[in-house]
mmCIF file with all atom_site columns, C-alpha atoms in Angstrom:
data_model
loop_
_atom_site.group_PDB
_atom_site.id
_atom_site.type_symbol
_atom_site.label_atom_id
_atom_site.label_alt_id
_atom_site.label_comp_id
_atom_site.label_asym_id
_atom_site.label_entity_id
_atom_site.label_seq_id
_atom_site.pdbx_PDB_ins_code
_atom_site.Cartn_x
_atom_site.Cartn_y
_atom_site.Cartn_z
_atom_site.occupancy
_atom_site.B_iso_or_equiv
_atom_site.pdbx_formal_charge
_atom_site.auth_seq_id
_atom_site.auth_comp_id
_atom_site.auth_asym_id
_atom_site.auth_atom_id
_atom_site.pdbx_PDB_model_num
ATOM 1   C CA . GLY A 1 1   ? 167.729 -65.091 178.613 1.00 65.00 ? 1   GLY A CA 1
ATOM 2   C CA . ALA A 1 2   ? 167.010 -61.604 177.383 1.00 75.00 ? 2   ALA A CA 1
ATOM 3   C CA . VAL A 1 3   ? 167.965 -58.652 179.554 1.00 86.00 ? 3   VAL A CA 1
ATOM 4   C CA . VAL A 1 4   ? 165.581 -55.909 180.599 1.00 91.00 ? 4   VAL A CA 1
ATOM 5   C CA . SER A 1 5   ? 167.016 -52.993 182.523 1.00 93.00 ? 5   SER A CA 1
ATOM 6   C CA . GLN A 1 6   ? 164.856 -50.843 184.750 1.00 95.00 ? 6   GLN A CA 1
ATOM 7   C CA . HIS A 1 7   ? 165.996 -47.578 186.272 1.00 96.00 ? 7   HIS A CA 1
ATOM 8   C CA . PRO A 1 8   ? 165.989 -46.312 188.949 1.00 96.00 ? 8   PRO A CA 1
ATOM 9   C CA . SER A 1 9   ? 165.755 -49.241 191.322 1.00 95.00 ? 9   SER A CA 1
ATOM 10  C CA . TRP A 1 10  ? 164.542 -47.028 194.163 1.00 96.00 ? 10  TRP A CA 1
ATOM 11  C CA . VAL A 1 11  ? 163.250 -43.485 194.193 1.00 97.00 ? 11  VAL A CA 1
ATOM 12  C CA . ILE A 1 12  ? 162.013 -41.283 196.986 1.00 97.00 ? 12  ILE A CA 1
ATOM 13  C CA . CYS A 1 13  ? 160.098 -38.153 196.098 1.00 95.00 ? 13  CYS A CA 1
ATOM 14  C CA . LYS A 1 14  ? 157.982 -35.485 197.690 1.00 96.00 ? 14  LYS A CA 1
ATOM 15  C CA . SER A 1 15  ? 154.248 -35.477 197.309 1.00 97.00 ? 15  SER A CA 1
ATOM 16  C CA . GLY A 1 16  ? 153.172 -33.524 194.247 1.00 96.00 ? 16  GLY A CA 1
ATOM 17  C CA . THR A 1 17  ? 156.279 -34.163 192.181 1.00 97.00 ? 17  THR A CA 1
ATOM 18  C CA . SER A 1 18  ? 156.538 -36.366 189.097 1.00 97.00 ? 18  SER A CA 1
ATOM 19  C CA . VAL A 1 19  ? 158.749 -39.398 188.761 1.00 97.00 ? 19  VAL A CA 1
ATOM 20  C CA . LYS A 1 20  ? 159.937 -41.091 185.585 1.00 97.00 ? 20  LYS A CA 1
ATOM 21  C CA . ILE A 1 21  ? 160.884 -44.771 185.451 1.00 97.00 ? 21  ILE A CA 1
ATOM 22  C CA . GLU A 1 22  ? 162.737 -46.184 182.465 1.00 96.00 ? 22  GLU A CA 1
ATOM 23  C CA . CYS A 1 23  ? 162.556 -49.680 181.060 1.00 95.00 ? 23  CYS A CA 1
ATOM 24  C CA . ARG A 1 24  ? 165.071 -50.761 178.433 1.00 94.00 ? 24  ARG A CA 1
ATOM 25  C CA . SER A 1 25  ? 165.468 -53.982 176.515 1.00 89.00 ? 25  SER A CA 1
ATOM 26  C CA . LEU A 1 26  ? 169.238 -54.321 176.207 1.00 89.00 ? 26  LEU A CA 1
ATOM 27  C CA . ASP A 1 27  ? 169.728 -57.096 173.706 1.00 83.00 ? 27  ASP A CA 1
ATOM 28  C CA . PHE A 1 28  ? 166.509 -57.285 171.746 1.00 80.00 ? 28  PHE A CA 1
ATOM 29  C CA . GLN A 1 29  ? 163.850 -55.099 170.193 1.00 83.00 ? 29  GLN A CA 1
ATOM 30  C CA . ALA A 1 30  ? 160.718 -55.230 172.285 1.00 83.00 ? 30  ALA A CA 1
ATOM 31  C CA . THR A 1 31  ? 157.542 -55.030 170.259 1.00 83.00 ? 31  THR A CA 1
ATOM 32  C CA . THR A 1 32  ? 155.517 -54.870 173.431 1.00 88.00 ? 32  THR A CA 1
ATOM 33  C CA . MET A 1 33  ? 156.272 -53.616 176.921 1.00 91.00 ? 33  MET A CA 1
ATOM 34  C CA . PHE A 1 34  ? 154.181 -54.021 180.020 1.00 93.00 ? 34  PHE A CA 1
ATOM 35  C CA . TRP A 1 35  ? 153.970 -52.130 183.258 1.00 96.00 ? 35  TRP A CA 1
ATOM 36  C CA . TYR A 1 36  ? 152.911 -53.813 186.492 1.00 95.00 ? 36  TYR A CA 1
ATOM 37  C CA . ARG A 1 37  ? 152.338 -52.648 190.014 1.00 96.00 ? 37  ARG A CA 1
ATOM 38  C CA . GLN A 1 38  ? 152.985 -54.842 193.005 1.00 93.00 ? 38  GLN A CA 1
ATOM 39  C CA . PHE A 1 39  ? 151.856 -54.037 196.530 1.00 88.00 ? 39  PHE A CA 1
ATOM 40  C CA . PRO A 1 40  ? 153.706 -55.645 199.468 1.00 85.00 ? 40  PRO A CA 1
ATOM 41  C CA . LYS A 1 41  ? 153.126 -59.383 199.660 1.00 82.00 ? 41  LYS A CA 1
ATOM 42  C CA . GLN A 1 42  ? 150.721 -59.268 196.750 1.00 87.00 ? 42  GLN A CA 1
ATOM 43  C CA . SER A 1 43  ? 150.746 -60.327 193.152 1.00 90.00 ? 43  SER A CA 1
ATOM 44  C CA . LEU A 1 44  ? 151.567 -58.314 190.062 1.00 92.00 ? 44  LEU A CA 1
ATOM 45  C CA . MET A 1 45  ? 148.747 -56.241 188.678 1.00 92.00 ? 45  MET A CA 1
ATOM 46  C CA . LEU A 1 46  ? 148.966 -55.237 185.041 1.00 92.00 ? 46  LEU A CA 1
ATOM 47  C CA . MET A 1 47  ? 148.655 -51.483 184.640 1.00 94.00 ? 47  MET A CA 1
ATOM 48  C CA . ALA A 1 48  ? 149.132 -51.023 180.915 1.00 93.00 ? 48  ALA A CA 1
ATOM 49  C CA . THR A 1 49  ? 150.472 -52.523 177.736 1.00 91.00 ? 49  THR A CA 1
ATOM 50  C CA . SER A 1 50  ? 152.409 -50.450 175.247 1.00 89.00 ? 50  SER A CA 1
ATOM 51  C CA . ASN A 1 51  ? 153.437 -51.124 171.688 1.00 84.00 ? 51  ASN A CA 1
ATOM 52  C CA . GLU A 1 52  ? 156.190 -49.125 170.058 1.00 80.00 ? 52  GLU A CA 1
ATOM 53  C CA . GLY A 1 53  ? 154.909 -46.021 168.346 1.00 78.00 ? 53  GLY A CA 1
ATOM 54  C CA . SER A 1 54  ? 151.338 -46.288 169.546 1.00 81.00 ? 54  SER A CA 1
ATOM 55  C CA . LYS A 1 55  ? 149.358 -45.249 172.595 1.00 85.00 ? 55  LYS A CA 1
ATOM 56  C CA . ALA A 1 56  ? 149.392 -47.488 175.619 1.00 90.00 ? 56  ALA A CA 1
ATOM 57  C CA . THR A 1 57  ? 146.396 -49.602 176.506 1.00 91.00 ? 57  THR A CA 1
ATOM 58  C CA . TYR A 1 58  ? 145.481 -49.128 180.146 1.00 94.00 ? 58  TYR A CA 1
ATOM 59  C CA . GLU A 1 59  ? 143.739 -51.633 182.368 1.00 92.00 ? 59  GLU A CA 1
ATOM 60  C CA . GLN A 1 60  ? 140.439 -50.729 183.887 1.00 91.00 ? 60  GLN A CA 1
ATOM 61  C CA . GLY A 1 61  ? 140.854 -48.530 186.925 1.00 93.00 ? 61  GLY A CA 1
ATOM 62  C CA . VAL A 1 62  ? 144.299 -47.223 185.981 1.00 94.00 ? 62  VAL A CA 1
ATOM 63  C CA . GLU A 1 63  ? 144.355 -43.455 185.478 1.00 94.00 ? 63  GLU A CA 1
ATOM 64  C CA . LYS A 1 64  ? 145.885 -42.573 182.142 1.00 93.00 ? 64  LYS A CA 1
ATOM 65  C CA . ASP A 1 65  ? 146.678 -39.007 183.180 1.00 94.00 ? 65  ASP A CA 1
ATOM 66  C CA . LYS A 1 66  ? 148.284 -40.215 186.371 1.00 96.00 ? 66  LYS A CA 1
ATOM 67  C CA . PHE A 1 67  ? 150.489 -42.887 184.858 1.00 96.00 ? 67  PHE A CA 1
ATOM 68  C CA . LEU A 1 68  ? 151.886 -41.641 181.567 1.00 95.00 ? 68  LEU A CA 1
ATOM 69  C CA . ILE A 1 69  ? 153.483 -44.296 179.401 1.00 94.00 ? 69  ILE A CA 1
ATOM 70  C CA . ASN A 1 70  ? 155.683 -43.571 176.433 1.00 90.00 ? 70  ASN A CA 1
ATOM 71  C CA . HIS A 1 71  ? 157.087 -46.285 174.173 1.00 87.00 ? 71  HIS A CA 1
ATOM 72  C CA . ALA A 1 72  ? 159.039 -44.149 171.748 1.00 82.00 ? 72  ALA A CA 1
ATOM 73  C CA . SER A 1 73  ? 161.427 -46.816 170.501 1.00 87.00 ? 73  SER A CA 1
ATOM 74  C CA . LEU A 1 74  ? 161.720 -50.582 170.315 1.00 86.00 ? 74  LEU A CA 1
ATOM 75  C CA . THR A 1 75  ? 164.126 -50.580 173.240 1.00 90.00 ? 75  THR A CA 1
ATOM 76  C CA . LEU A 1 76  ? 162.719 -47.992 175.614 1.00 92.00 ? 76  LEU A CA 1
ATOM 77  C CA . SER A 1 77  ? 159.477 -47.442 177.476 1.00 93.00 ? 77  SER A CA 1
ATOM 78  C CA . THR A 1 78  ? 158.960 -44.926 180.255 1.00 95.00 ? 78  THR A CA 1
ATOM 79  C CA . LEU A 1 79  ? 156.382 -44.680 183.008 1.00 97.00 ? 79  LEU A CA 1
ATOM 80  C CA . THR A 1 80  ? 155.854 -41.245 184.531 1.00 97.00 ? 80  THR A CA 1
ATOM 81  C CA . VAL A 1 81  ? 153.927 -41.014 187.762 1.00 97.00 ? 81  VAL A CA 1
ATOM 82  C CA . THR A 1 82  ? 152.554 -37.490 187.683 1.00 96.00 ? 82  THR A CA 1
ATOM 83  C CA . SER A 1 83  ? 151.832 -35.485 190.832 1.00 96.00 ? 83  SER A CA 1
ATOM 84  C CA . ALA A 1 84  ? 152.731 -38.445 192.981 1.00 96.00 ? 84  ALA A CA 1
ATOM 85  C CA . HIS A 1 85  ? 151.002 -38.958 196.325 1.00 96.00 ? 85  HIS A CA 1
ATOM 86  C CA . PRO A 1 86  ? 151.752 -41.360 199.175 1.00 96.00 ? 86  PRO A CA 1
ATOM 87  C CA . GLU A 1 87  ? 149.130 -43.817 197.908 1.00 95.00 ? 87  GLU A CA 1
ATOM 88  C CA . ASP A 1 88  ? 151.209 -44.178 194.723 1.00 96.00 ? 88  ASP A CA 1
ATOM 89  C CA . SER A 1 89  ? 154.038 -45.679 196.769 1.00 96.00 ? 89  SER A CA 1
ATOM 90  C CA . SER A 1 90  ? 154.530 -49.176 195.434 1.00 95.00 ? 90  SER A CA 1
ATOM 91  C CA . PHE A 1 91  ? 156.820 -51.480 193.512 1.00 96.00 ? 91  PHE A CA 1
ATOM 92  C CA . TYR A 1 92  ? 156.614 -50.959 189.752 1.00 97.00 ? 92  TYR A CA 1
ATOM 93  C CA . ILE A 1 93  ? 157.860 -53.635 187.369 1.00 96.00 ? 93  ILE A CA 1
ATOM 94  C CA . CYS A 1 94  ? 158.225 -53.534 183.612 1.00 95.00 ? 94  CYS A CA 1
ATOM 95  C CA . SER A 1 95  ? 158.519 -56.426 181.219 1.00 93.00 ? 95  SER A CA 1
ATOM 96  C CA . ALA A 1 96  ? 159.162 -56.782 177.525 1.00 90.00 ? 96  ALA A CA 1
ATOM 97  C CA . SER A 1 97  ? 158.517 -59.318 174.834 1.00 85.00 ? 97  SER A CA 1
ATOM 98  C CA . TRP A 1 98  ? 158.955 -59.837 171.117 1.00 76.00 ? 98  TRP A CA 1
ATOM 99  C CA . ASP A 1 99  ? 156.510 -62.561 170.321 1.00 66.00 ? 99  ASP A CA 1
ATOM 100 C CA . ARG A 1 100 ? 157.862 -64.409 167.361 1.00 56.00 ? 100 ARG A CA 1
ATOM 101 C CA . VAL A 1 101 ? 161.306 -64.920 168.737 1.00 51.00 ? 101 VAL A CA 1
ATOM 102 C CA . SER A 1 102 ? 160.642 -64.979 172.460 1.00 55.00 ? 102 SER A CA 1
ATOM 103 C CA . LYS A 1 103 ? 157.856 -67.527 172.126 1.00 59.00 ? 103 LYS A CA 1
ATOM 104 C CA . ASN A 1 104 ? 155.523 -65.317 174.082 1.00 69.00 ? 104 ASN A CA 1
ATOM 105 C CA . ILE A 1 105 ? 157.788 -65.037 177.084 1.00 81.00 ? 105 ILE A CA 1
ATOM 106 C CA . GLN A 1 106 ? 157.893 -61.803 179.026 1.00 87.00 ? 106 GLN A CA 1
ATOM 107 C CA . TYR A 1 107 ? 161.269 -60.782 180.406 1.00 90.00 ? 107 TYR A CA 1
ATOM 108 C CA . PHE A 1 108 ? 161.139 -58.638 183.488 1.00 93.00 ? 108 PHE A CA 1
ATOM 109 C CA . GLY A 1 109 ? 163.115 -55.726 184.783 1.00 94.00 ? 109 GLY A CA 1
ATOM 110 C CA . ALA A 1 110 ? 164.317 -55.736 188.384 1.00 93.00 ? 110 ALA A CA 1
ATOM 111 C CA . GLY A 1 111 ? 161.617 -53.301 189.456 1.00 95.00 ? 111 GLY A CA 1
ATOM 112 C CA . THR A 1 112 ? 161.479 -49.809 190.925 1.00 97.00 ? 112 THR A CA 1
ATOM 113 C CA . ARG A 1 113 ? 160.495 -49.076 194.473 1.00 96.00 ? 113 ARG A CA 1
ATOM 114 C CA . LEU A 1 114 ? 158.696 -45.739 194.659 1.00 97.00 ? 114 LEU A CA 1
ATOM 115 C CA . SER A 1 115 ? 158.312 -44.046 198.011 1.00 96.00 ? 115 SER A CA 1
ATOM 116 C CA . VAL A 1 116 ? 156.305 -40.838 198.071 1.00 96.00 ? 116 VAL A CA 1
ATOM 117 C CA . LEU A 1 117 ? 156.700 -38.753 201.217 1.00 95.00 ? 117 LEU A CA 1
ATOM 118 C CA . ALA B 2 1   ? 137.848 -62.903 182.253 1.00 62.00 ? 1   ALA B CA 1
ATOM 119 C CA . GLN B 2 2   ? 140.656 -65.281 182.944 1.00 68.00 ? 2   GLN B CA 1
ATOM 120 C CA . THR B 2 3   ? 141.619 -65.902 186.547 1.00 90.00 ? 3   THR B CA 1
ATOM 121 C CA . VAL B 2 4   ? 144.527 -67.713 188.088 1.00 95.00 ? 4   VAL B CA 1
ATOM 122 C CA . THR B 2 5   ? 144.261 -69.240 191.555 1.00 95.00 ? 5   THR B CA 1
ATOM 123 C CA . GLN B 2 6   ? 147.069 -70.354 193.802 1.00 96.00 ? 6   GLN B CA 1
ATOM 124 C CA . SER B 2 7   ? 145.492 -71.857 196.883 1.00 95.00 ? 7   SER B CA 1
ATOM 125 C CA . GLN B 2 8   ? 148.680 -72.225 198.913 1.00 96.00 ? 8   GLN B CA 1
ATOM 126 C CA . PRO B 2 9   ? 149.886 -68.877 200.312 1.00 95.00 ? 9   PRO B CA 1
ATOM 127 C CA . GLU B 2 10  ? 152.876 -70.584 201.926 1.00 97.00 ? 10  GLU B CA 1
ATOM 128 C CA . MET B 2 11  ? 154.696 -73.862 201.535 1.00 98.00 ? 11  MET B CA 1
ATOM 129 C CA . SER B 2 12  ? 157.832 -75.261 203.088 1.00 98.00 ? 12  SER B CA 1
ATOM 130 C CA . VAL B 2 13  ? 160.104 -78.103 202.090 1.00 98.00 ? 13  VAL B CA 1
ATOM 131 C CA . GLN B 2 14  ? 163.169 -79.743 203.509 1.00 98.00 ? 14  GLN B CA 1
ATOM 132 C CA . GLU B 2 15  ? 166.337 -79.311 201.516 1.00 97.00 ? 15  GLU B CA 1
ATOM 133 C CA . ALA B 2 16  ? 166.773 -82.124 198.949 1.00 97.00 ? 16  ALA B CA 1
ATOM 134 C CA . GLU B 2 17  ? 163.109 -83.055 199.187 1.00 98.00 ? 17  GLU B CA 1
ATOM 135 C CA . THR B 2 18  ? 160.358 -82.570 196.613 1.00 98.00 ? 18  THR B CA 1
ATOM 136 C CA . VAL B 2 19  ? 157.538 -80.045 196.788 1.00 98.00 ? 19  VAL B CA 1
ATOM 137 C CA . THR B 2 20  ? 154.534 -79.372 194.571 1.00 98.00 ? 20  THR B CA 1
ATOM 138 C CA . LEU B 2 21  ? 152.930 -75.972 194.174 1.00 98.00 ? 21  LEU B CA 1
ATOM 139 C CA . SER B 2 22  ? 149.333 -75.840 192.959 1.00 98.00 ? 22  SER B CA 1
ATOM 140 C CA . CYS B 2 23  ? 147.739 -73.594 190.375 1.00 98.00 ? 23  CYS B CA 1
ATOM 141 C CA . THR B 2 24  ? 144.345 -73.625 188.747 1.00 97.00 ? 24  THR B CA 1
ATOM 142 C CA . TYR B 2 25  ? 142.984 -71.276 186.164 1.00 96.00 ? 25  TYR B CA 1
ATOM 143 C CA . ASP B 2 26  ? 139.721 -70.410 184.540 1.00 94.00 ? 26  ASP B CA 1
ATOM 144 C CA . THR B 2 27  ? 139.412 -69.769 180.832 1.00 92.00 ? 27  THR B CA 1
ATOM 145 C CA . SER B 2 28  ? 137.147 -70.386 177.880 1.00 90.00 ? 28  SER B CA 1
ATOM 146 C CA . GLU B 2 29  ? 140.057 -70.288 175.459 1.00 89.00 ? 29  GLU B CA 1
ATOM 147 C CA . SER B 2 30  ? 141.533 -73.400 173.899 1.00 88.00 ? 30  SER B CA 1
ATOM 148 C CA . ASP B 2 31  ? 144.927 -71.976 173.021 1.00 88.00 ? 31  ASP B CA 1
ATOM 149 C CA . TYR B 2 32  ? 146.984 -70.328 175.719 1.00 91.00 ? 32  TYR B CA 1
ATOM 150 C CA . TYR B 2 33  ? 150.254 -70.369 177.597 1.00 92.00 ? 33  TYR B CA 1
ATOM 151 C CA . LEU B 2 34  ? 151.004 -71.062 181.223 1.00 95.00 ? 34  LEU B CA 1
ATOM 152 C CA . PHE B 2 35  ? 154.059 -69.994 183.153 1.00 95.00 ? 35  PHE B CA 1
ATOM 153 C CA . TRP B 2 36  ? 155.697 -70.308 186.508 1.00 97.00 ? 36  TRP B CA 1
ATOM 154 C CA . TYR B 2 37  ? 157.772 -67.333 187.590 1.00 96.00 ? 37  TYR B CA 1
ATOM 155 C CA . LYS B 2 38  ? 160.007 -67.122 190.629 1.00 96.00 ? 38  LYS B CA 1
ATOM 156 C CA . GLN B 2 39  ? 160.489 -63.895 192.592 1.00 94.00 ? 39  GLN B CA 1
ATOM 157 C CA . PRO B 2 40  ? 163.353 -64.128 195.101 1.00 93.00 ? 40  PRO B CA 1
ATOM 158 C CA . PRO B 2 41  ? 163.944 -61.462 197.773 1.00 90.00 ? 41  PRO B CA 1
ATOM 159 C CA . SER B 2 42  ? 165.664 -59.306 195.142 1.00 88.00 ? 42  SER B CA 1
ATOM 160 C CA . ARG B 2 43  ? 162.177 -59.081 193.546 1.00 89.00 ? 43  ARG B CA 1
ATOM 161 C CA . GLN B 2 44  ? 163.557 -59.856 190.085 1.00 89.00 ? 44  GLN B CA 1
ATOM 162 C CA . MET B 2 45  ? 161.001 -61.994 188.278 1.00 92.00 ? 45  MET B CA 1
ATOM 163 C CA . ILE B 2 46  ? 162.624 -65.078 186.789 1.00 93.00 ? 46  ILE B CA 1
ATOM 164 C CA . LEU B 2 47  ? 160.938 -67.463 184.367 1.00 93.00 ? 47  LEU B CA 1
ATOM 165 C CA . VAL B 2 48  ? 161.032 -70.999 185.738 1.00 96.00 ? 48  VAL B CA 1
ATOM 166 C CA . ILE B 2 49  ? 159.055 -72.955 183.196 1.00 96.00 ? 49  ILE B CA 1
ATOM 167 C CA . ARG B 2 50  ? 156.560 -72.499 180.371 1.00 94.00 ? 50  ARG B CA 1
ATOM 168 C CA . GLN B 2 51  ? 153.821 -74.711 178.929 1.00 95.00 ? 51  GLN B CA 1
ATOM 169 C CA . GLU B 2 52  ? 151.864 -74.350 175.722 1.00 92.00 ? 52  GLU B CA 1
ATOM 170 C CA . ALA B 2 53  ? 148.295 -75.584 176.101 1.00 92.00 ? 53  ALA B CA 1
ATOM 171 C CA . TYR B 2 54  ? 148.286 -77.458 172.805 1.00 91.00 ? 54  TYR B CA 1
ATOM 172 C CA . LYS B 2 55  ? 151.159 -79.638 173.954 1.00 90.00 ? 55  LYS B CA 1
ATOM 173 C CA . GLN B 2 56  ? 150.147 -82.696 175.903 1.00 88.00 ? 56  GLN B CA 1
ATOM 174 C CA . GLN B 2 57  ? 153.643 -83.386 177.130 1.00 93.00 ? 57  GLN B CA 1
ATOM 175 C CA . ASN B 2 58  ? 154.468 -81.798 180.453 1.00 96.00 ? 58  ASN B CA 1
ATOM 176 C CA . ALA B 2 59  ? 157.301 -79.261 180.366 1.00 95.00 ? 59  ALA B CA 1
ATOM 177 C CA . THR B 2 60  ? 160.471 -79.941 182.334 1.00 96.00 ? 60  THR B CA 1
ATOM 178 C CA . GLU B 2 61  ? 163.474 -77.785 183.119 1.00 94.00 ? 61  GLU B CA 1
ATOM 179 C CA . ASN B 2 62  ? 166.114 -79.643 185.102 1.00 96.00 ? 62  ASN B CA 1
ATOM 180 C CA . ARG B 2 63  ? 164.694 -80.001 188.642 1.00 97.00 ? 63  ARG B CA 1
ATOM 181 C CA . PHE B 2 64  ? 161.463 -78.242 187.724 1.00 98.00 ? 64  PHE B CA 1
ATOM 182 C CA . SER B 2 65  ? 158.536 -79.978 186.067 1.00 97.00 ? 65  SER B CA 1
ATOM 183 C CA . VAL B 2 66  ? 154.847 -79.334 185.672 1.00 98.00 ? 66  VAL B CA 1
ATOM 184 C CA . ASN B 2 67  ? 151.751 -81.458 185.784 1.00 97.00 ? 67  ASN B CA 1
ATOM 185 C CA . PHE B 2 68  ? 149.465 -79.891 183.206 1.00 97.00 ? 68  PHE B CA 1
ATOM 186 C CA . GLN B 2 69  ? 145.896 -81.158 183.285 1.00 96.00 ? 69  GLN B CA 1
ATOM 187 C CA . LYS B 2 70  ? 144.043 -79.205 180.603 1.00 95.00 ? 70  LYS B CA 1
ATOM 188 C CA . ALA B 2 71  ? 140.601 -80.635 181.252 1.00 95.00 ? 71  ALA B CA 1
ATOM 189 C CA . ALA B 2 72  ? 140.906 -79.876 184.940 1.00 96.00 ? 72  ALA B CA 1
ATOM 190 C CA . LYS B 2 73  ? 142.553 -76.504 184.226 1.00 96.00 ? 73  LYS B CA 1
ATOM 191 C CA . SER B 2 74  ? 145.345 -77.352 186.597 1.00 97.00 ? 74  SER B CA 1
ATOM 192 C CA . PHE B 2 75  ? 149.017 -76.481 186.277 1.00 97.00 ? 75  PHE B CA 1
ATOM 193 C CA . SER B 2 76  ? 151.123 -77.556 189.232 1.00 98.00 ? 76  SER B CA 1
ATOM 194 C CA . LEU B 2 77  ? 154.868 -77.095 189.629 1.00 98.00 ? 77  LEU B CA 1
ATOM 195 C CA . LYS B 2 78  ? 157.069 -79.806 191.091 1.00 98.00 ? 78  LYS B CA 1
ATOM 196 C CA . ILE B 2 79  ? 160.468 -78.914 192.426 1.00 98.00 ? 79  ILE B CA 1
ATOM 197 C CA . SER B 2 80  ? 162.738 -81.898 192.968 1.00 98.00 ? 80  SER B CA 1
ATOM 198 C CA . ASP B 2 81  ? 165.874 -81.992 195.104 1.00 98.00 ? 81  ASP B CA 1
ATOM 199 C CA . SER B 2 82  ? 164.975 -78.616 196.616 1.00 98.00 ? 82  SER B CA 1
ATOM 200 C CA . GLN B 2 83  ? 167.840 -76.236 197.226 1.00 97.00 ? 83  GLN B CA 1
ATOM 201 C CA . LEU B 2 84  ? 168.147 -73.266 199.550 1.00 97.00 ? 84  LEU B CA 1
ATOM 202 C CA . GLY B 2 85  ? 168.238 -70.998 196.508 1.00 96.00 ? 85  GLY B CA 1
ATOM 203 C CA . ASP B 2 86  ? 164.761 -72.150 195.535 1.00 97.00 ? 86  ASP B CA 1
ATOM 204 C CA . ALA B 2 87  ? 163.297 -70.145 198.400 1.00 97.00 ? 87  ALA B CA 1
ATOM 205 C CA . ALA B 2 88  ? 161.167 -67.417 196.825 1.00 97.00 ? 88  ALA B CA 1
ATOM 206 C CA . MET B 2 89  ? 157.669 -66.365 195.878 1.00 96.00 ? 89  MET B CA 1
ATOM 207 C CA . TYR B 2 90  ? 156.347 -68.443 193.015 1.00 97.00 ? 90  TYR B CA 1
ATOM 208 C CA . PHE B 2 91  ? 153.730 -67.025 190.693 1.00 97.00 ? 91  PHE B CA 1
ATOM 209 C CA . CYS B 2 92  ? 151.628 -68.988 188.267 1.00 97.00 ? 92  CYS B CA 1
ATOM 210 C CA . ALA B 2 93  ? 150.666 -66.994 185.191 1.00 95.00 ? 93  ALA B CA 1
ATOM 211 C CA . TYR B 2 94  ? 148.378 -67.340 182.197 1.00 94.00 ? 94  TYR B CA 1
ATOM 212 C CA . ARG B 2 95  ? 148.120 -65.627 178.864 1.00 90.00 ? 95  ARG B CA 1
ATOM 213 C CA . THR B 2 96  ? 145.984 -66.260 175.826 1.00 84.00 ? 96  THR B CA 1
ATOM 214 C CA . TYR B 2 97  ? 147.449 -67.199 172.495 1.00 77.00 ? 97  TYR B CA 1
ATOM 215 C CA . ASN B 2 98  ? 146.562 -63.974 170.747 1.00 72.00 ? 98  ASN B CA 1
ATOM 216 C CA . ASN B 2 99  ? 146.836 -61.533 173.579 1.00 71.00 ? 99  ASN B CA 1
ATOM 217 C CA . ASN B 2 100 ? 149.955 -60.242 175.263 1.00 70.00 ? 100 ASN B CA 1
ATOM 218 C CA . ASP B 2 101 ? 148.284 -59.758 178.642 1.00 76.00 ? 101 ASP B CA 1
ATOM 219 C CA . MET B 2 102 ? 149.573 -61.994 181.370 1.00 86.00 ? 102 MET B CA 1
ATOM 220 C CA . ARG B 2 103 ? 147.484 -62.705 184.458 1.00 90.00 ? 103 ARG B CA 1
ATOM 221 C CA . PHE B 2 104 ? 149.187 -63.754 187.655 1.00 94.00 ? 104 PHE B CA 1
ATOM 222 C CA . GLY B 2 105 ? 148.044 -65.774 190.618 1.00 95.00 ? 105 GLY B CA 1
ATOM 223 C CA . ALA B 2 106 ? 148.421 -64.457 194.148 1.00 94.00 ? 106 ALA B CA 1
ATOM 224 C CA . GLY B 2 107 ? 151.672 -66.339 194.656 1.00 95.00 ? 107 GLY B CA 1
ATOM 225 C CA . THR B 2 108 ? 153.021 -69.053 196.943 1.00 97.00 ? 108 THR B CA 1
ATOM 226 C CA . ARG B 2 109 ? 155.876 -68.305 199.293 1.00 97.00 ? 109 ARG B CA 1
ATOM 227 C CA . LEU B 2 110 ? 158.231 -71.277 199.380 1.00 98.00 ? 110 LEU B CA 1
ATOM 228 C CA . THR B 2 111 ? 160.563 -71.766 202.315 1.00 98.00 ? 111 THR B CA 1
ATOM 229 C CA . VAL B 2 112 ? 163.394 -74.285 202.093 1.00 98.00 ? 112 VAL B CA 1
ATOM 230 C CA . LYS B 2 113 ? 164.622 -75.660 205.408 1.00 97.00 ? 113 LYS B CA 1
ATOM 231 C CA . PRO B 2 114 ? 168.236 -76.769 205.711 1.00 95.00 ? 114 PRO B CA 1
#
């Protein structure tokens, strides 16, 4: 299957700092990338959907200014958690798809564990 | 809004036996896709199997098969000849035909006993 790389896998930061998480599609051009948040022992909650070259579409309740998403190229999307606080600690997962070829399958990165002290 | 329900928070199966994980969903759409994803302890989401709603034939992938009942809005996963490596969280997921959004169920934690 297609490979999606997510970096870093684990980040610890101080409260008030910003953290950037990268999501790369390594062997395909992703027309759409998705960002999810997963709390311990819970399901994945979609945060936002981004298409290359356009603004991300955020789910209801997700703060756009808090979670900045940039999808500058067909192979890279970034999620920046601005002014992170302990309540932002979570597991963040990205996925990517290119509908016509992937048959609507989303391929997932390995996730990033964010711990805010 | 579409919802996906997995009513079994935990399931266990003896190695080499068969287990079925349940999933129901609610939608007013006629065209959509259904998926089962596996999340092992590494937390990497892995696609197990995929079903297109317009196809009547149930999808199969080696030891994994589904029982898709469109009228009942049910999409169960059967794992045959269970292996220790099958132990993981299993998520049922739904997406519409024209929308990229994928909605996940709460997950079922599968334990495989040796």
